Amino acid sequence: MTPSHQDTLAALSDLQSQPLSIIRVSEPISNPTNPTTTNARISDISASGLTNDTTNPTSISLAADLSHYRDLFSKLRFSYLEQVTKEKFLRAIVGDPPLIIENAENVELESQLGEVKAVLKEQKEHVARMVQELERKGRELAGRYEQIGLQTELLGQLPREIQGWEDKIRKLREETKGSMVGMGGGLGLDRVLEMTREKDRQKKEVERELKALQGEIPGRGGVLERLEGELKGLDREKEKAVEGAREAVKNRESGGAVGDGLEMRGRWLKGCDEGLRGLLGVEG
């Protein structure tokens, strides 16, 4: 059975609630020991070091602790060698009979000391390599620990975000239920694809007709300009005819002889103007 995200979050929170330390990390995770026995095995120096900054250990604090313990062990080694040397010297002097070492024994001891030093040097190099590997792994684990912390926070926020998005999706589905049915939302996928292809075909047909009409616009523009020029000429003739008609009316009222040709011409021009305006759809 696949564990849920709540179980995963609970397990991660339980692991992160425990303080991170070298001694705790060295213990088996699958079979943890009793905390009382673990605390009983910790020396006073280790306990004081762990209680210093166990809640939030950093690489700087760990490096400072390492340098401090290295100095302590160096001083302890010097004190131990000094004490052992003094004890051997005093035993050799006060012994009965006194312990006298000859030159041959010194040469043999020096040869043995050289072998022991060579073995010790090899062990030191091995320990140095182990320390470098542990430091590398420690940095890698520290980076992973921080990354897991960030991912745990994101995982804790995901359920609320997922619930919010699910609520929005449900609300949008309820709002667009009626419109989706009208737009083919209740149809199958094949029918929707067919309708989409039909709409695309109609769109292409409209675009083709639009391009054809756009190509006819320049020719129609020339015809329109020509007709507008003819209309302006007719307007000028109309104005002249109207002016002549007014003069004829004035002459008729004054009793003078007026030629009927001018009046007939004015009527003819007026009829032509009305006919052209009707054909072109231009209001007077």
XYZ file of C-alpha atoms in Angstrom:
284
model
C 0.000 0.000 0.000
C 1.396 3.373 -1.015
C 1.762 5.728 2.002
C -0.173 8.970 1.884
C 1.399 12.407 2.040
C 0.237 12.792 5.660
C 2.240 9.697 6.674
C 5.293 10.963 4.774
C 5.056 14.378 6.444
C 4.682 12.781 9.886
C 7.756 10.584 9.329
C 9.877 13.508 8.107
C 8.756 15.720 10.999
C 9.611 12.949 13.475
C 13.105 12.569 12.011
C 13.759 16.327 11.923
C 12.541 16.793 15.501
C 15.562 14.810 16.767
C 18.782 16.835 17.236
C 21.418 16.141 14.596
C 24.751 14.961 16.073
C 27.560 12.637 15.060
C 26.801 10.112 17.796
C 23.097 9.980 16.914
C 23.861 9.683 13.206
C 26.249 6.783 13.909
C 23.459 4.815 15.597
C 21.380 2.445 13.447
C 18.171 4.119 12.276
C 16.244 0.862 11.925
C 17.098 -0.313 15.477
C 17.743 2.704 17.741
C 19.251 2.015 21.132
C 17.903 3.125 24.468
C 18.570 6.851 25.078
C 19.645 6.145 28.661
C 22.383 3.737 27.576
C 23.483 6.140 24.853
C 23.809 8.987 27.337
C 25.660 6.709 29.751
C 28.333 6.031 27.113
C 28.943 9.694 26.376
C 31.856 11.240 28.245
C 31.693 14.580 30.013
C 33.601 16.353 27.259
C 31.359 14.932 24.523
C 28.239 15.769 26.507
C 29.349 19.348 27.021
C 30.146 19.628 23.318
C 26.773 18.205 22.304
C 24.791 20.483 24.611
C 26.580 23.490 23.141
C 24.810 23.656 19.800
C 22.821 20.504 19.018
C 19.639 22.204 17.930
C 21.179 23.823 14.857
C 24.667 22.479 14.059
C 26.532 24.153 11.233
C 29.735 23.436 9.358
C 31.456 26.362 11.151
C 30.538 25.074 14.621
C 31.609 21.527 13.713
C 34.940 22.807 12.355
C 35.504 24.805 15.571
C 34.740 21.722 17.706
C 37.120 19.630 15.605
C 39.949 22.148 16.001
C 39.290 22.369 19.763
C 39.360 18.580 20.245
C 42.451 18.281 18.069
C 44.316 20.729 20.325
C 43.119 18.872 23.423
C 44.305 15.506 22.117
C 47.660 16.985 21.082
C 48.217 18.320 24.602
C 47.039 15.022 26.081
C 49.491 13.090 23.886
C 52.388 15.329 24.941
C 51.480 14.947 28.614
C 51.191 11.162 28.260
C 54.606 10.820 26.562
C 56.201 13.071 29.157
C 54.720 11.108 32.041
C 55.692 7.720 30.591
C 59.257 8.898 29.858
C 59.720 10.222 33.406
C 58.320 7.023 34.885
C 60.682 4.799 32.874
C 63.668 6.991 33.715
C 62.920 6.931 37.434
C 62.419 3.162 37.412
C 65.750 2.682 35.644
C 67.564 4.822 38.215
C 66.018 3.527 41.436
C 65.973 -0.122 40.360
C 68.121 -2.678 42.161
C 70.259 -3.297 40.260
C 69.893 -0.212 38.030
C 68.694 -0.862 34.498
C 71.575 -0.144 32.146
C 70.922 -0.296 28.404
C 73.874 -0.852 26.105
C 74.505 0.599 22.663
C 73.497 -2.578 20.822
C 70.162 -2.584 22.567
C 69.668 1.082 21.622
C 70.395 0.257 17.971
C 67.883 -2.597 18.067
C 65.294 -0.416 19.758
C 65.871 2.346 17.191
C 65.306 -0.120 14.354
C 62.095 -1.289 16.000
C 61.131 2.331 16.563
C 61.664 3.050 12.854
C 59.375 0.177 11.905
C 56.752 1.328 14.378
C 57.014 4.899 13.065
C 56.587 3.681 9.490
C 53.472 1.733 10.496
C 52.219 4.741 12.461
C 52.830 7.039 9.478
C 50.899 4.712 7.210
C 48.049 4.588 9.709
C 48.090 8.384 9.998
C 47.838 8.726 6.226
C 44.980 6.235 6.203
C 43.232 8.161 8.970
C 43.807 11.445 7.088
C 42.211 9.948 3.979
C 39.315 8.687 6.069
C 38.910 12.151 7.614
C 38.854 13.793 4.178
C 36.288 11.285 2.960
C 34.187 11.845 6.089
C 34.400 15.615 5.611
C 33.266 15.254 1.999
C 30.403 13.006 2.994
C 29.557 15.341 5.870
C 29.275 18.324 3.520
C 27.219 16.249 1.110
C 24.916 15.066 3.902
C 24.582 18.609 5.249
C 23.485 19.818 1.807
C 21.036 16.952 1.529
C 19.717 17.683 5.019
C 19.028 21.309 4.147
C 17.450 20.290 0.841
C 15.223 17.771 2.626
C 14.186 20.506 5.066
C 13.174 22.817 2.227
C 11.367 20.008 0.415
C 9.562 19.101 3.637
C 8.281 22.669 3.972
C 7.108 22.613 0.353
C 5.471 19.230 0.923
C 3.647 20.634 3.920
C 2.279 23.488 1.793
C 1.240 21.258 -1.120
C -1.964 19.796 0.449
C -3.429 23.268 1.056
C -2.475 24.433 -2.431
C -3.871 21.262 -4.021
C -7.134 21.676 -2.089
C -7.369 25.308 -3.208
C -6.800 24.420 -6.853
C -9.343 21.601 -6.645
C -11.911 24.050 -5.237
C -11.185 26.508 -8.065
C -11.491 23.765 -10.686
C -14.791 22.590 -9.228
C -16.105 26.157 -9.128
C -15.059 26.813 -12.732
C -16.683 23.582 -13.869
C -19.929 24.570 -12.175
C -19.827 28.062 -13.714
C -19.017 26.856 -17.231
C -21.234 23.770 -17.210
C -24.088 25.379 -19.144
C -21.863 27.191 -21.627
C -19.777 24.076 -22.260
C -22.920 22.103 -23.094
C -23.927 24.796 -25.586
C -20.443 24.788 -27.127
C -20.322 20.999 -27.462
C -18.980 20.185 -24.032
C -21.302 17.177 -23.780
C -20.126 15.726 -27.095
C -17.418 13.156 -27.656
C -13.853 13.970 -28.593
C -14.337 12.920 -32.255
C -17.362 15.179 -32.635
C -15.522 18.106 -31.035
C -12.544 17.599 -33.378
C -14.884 17.464 -36.373
C -16.556 20.713 -35.287
C -13.158 22.308 -34.826
C -12.079 21.312 -38.342
C -15.357 22.691 -39.732
C -14.791 26.012 -37.956
C -11.255 26.158 -39.325
C -12.534 25.495 -42.840
C -15.120 28.274 -42.527
C -12.482 30.618 -41.174
C -10.214 29.933 -44.155
C -13.126 30.519 -46.562
C -13.913 33.888 -44.946
C -10.267 34.885 -45.088
C -10.104 33.991 -48.782
C -13.213 36.082 -49.546
C -11.776 38.956 -47.497
C -8.543 38.872 -49.511
C -10.539 38.887 -52.756
C -12.543 41.915 -51.615
C -9.382 43.682 -50.522
C -7.982 43.120 -54.023
C -11.062 44.770 -55.574
C -10.822 47.861 -53.360
C -8.236 49.766 -55.526
C -10.357 49.368 -58.735
C -13.537 50.420 -56.974
C -11.697 53.381 -55.532
C -10.781 54.582 -59.044
C -14.398 54.228 -60.203
C -15.585 56.127 -57.150
C -13.146 58.974 -57.781
C -14.278 59.219 -61.424
C -17.932 59.320 -60.435
C -17.206 61.927 -57.771
C -15.500 64.085 -60.435
C -18.517 63.792 -62.734
C -20.814 64.615 -59.816
C -18.843 67.772 -59.042
C -19.178 68.854 -62.693
C -22.902 68.301 -62.536
C -23.054 70.292 -59.297
C -21.394 73.217 -61.018
C -23.799 73.022 -63.975
C -26.690 72.789 -61.534
C -25.557 75.944 -59.764
C -25.332 77.731 -63.092
C -28.801 76.493 -64.077
C -30.276 77.553 -60.733
C -28.717 80.970 -61.097
C -30.120 81.253 -64.636
C -33.543 80.116 -63.403
C -33.502 82.760 -60.709
C -32.634 85.409 -63.287
C -35.456 84.118 -65.507
C -37.932 84.315 -62.647
C -36.843 87.860 -61.921
C -37.225 88.812 -65.585
C -40.659 87.155 -65.771
C -41.845 88.999 -62.699
C -40.557 92.232 -64.171
C -42.484 91.476 -67.407
C -39.436 91.093 -69.651
C -39.100 88.520 -72.408
C -37.364 85.455 -71.202
C -36.191 82.660 -73.417
C -37.815 79.318 -72.745
C -34.648 77.488 -73.709
C -32.860 78.404 -70.478
C -35.732 77.129 -68.350
C -35.921 73.871 -70.247
C -32.169 73.442 -69.879
C -32.434 73.951 -66.123
C -35.149 71.329 -65.827
C -33.093 68.896 -67.878
C -29.998 69.435 -65.698
C -32.024 68.995 -62.532
C -33.499 65.727 -63.804
C -30.014 64.434 -64.734
C -28.678 65.356 -61.288
C -31.479 63.545 -59.497
C -31.033 60.479 -61.686
C -27.281 60.276 -61.069
C -27.723 60.769 -57.328
C -30.268 57.969 -57.261
C -27.953 55.611 -59.123
C -24.959 56.386 -56.882
C -26.974 56.381 -53.629
C -25.876 59.953 -52.801
C -28.294 62.150 -50.877
C -28.820 65.678 -52.068
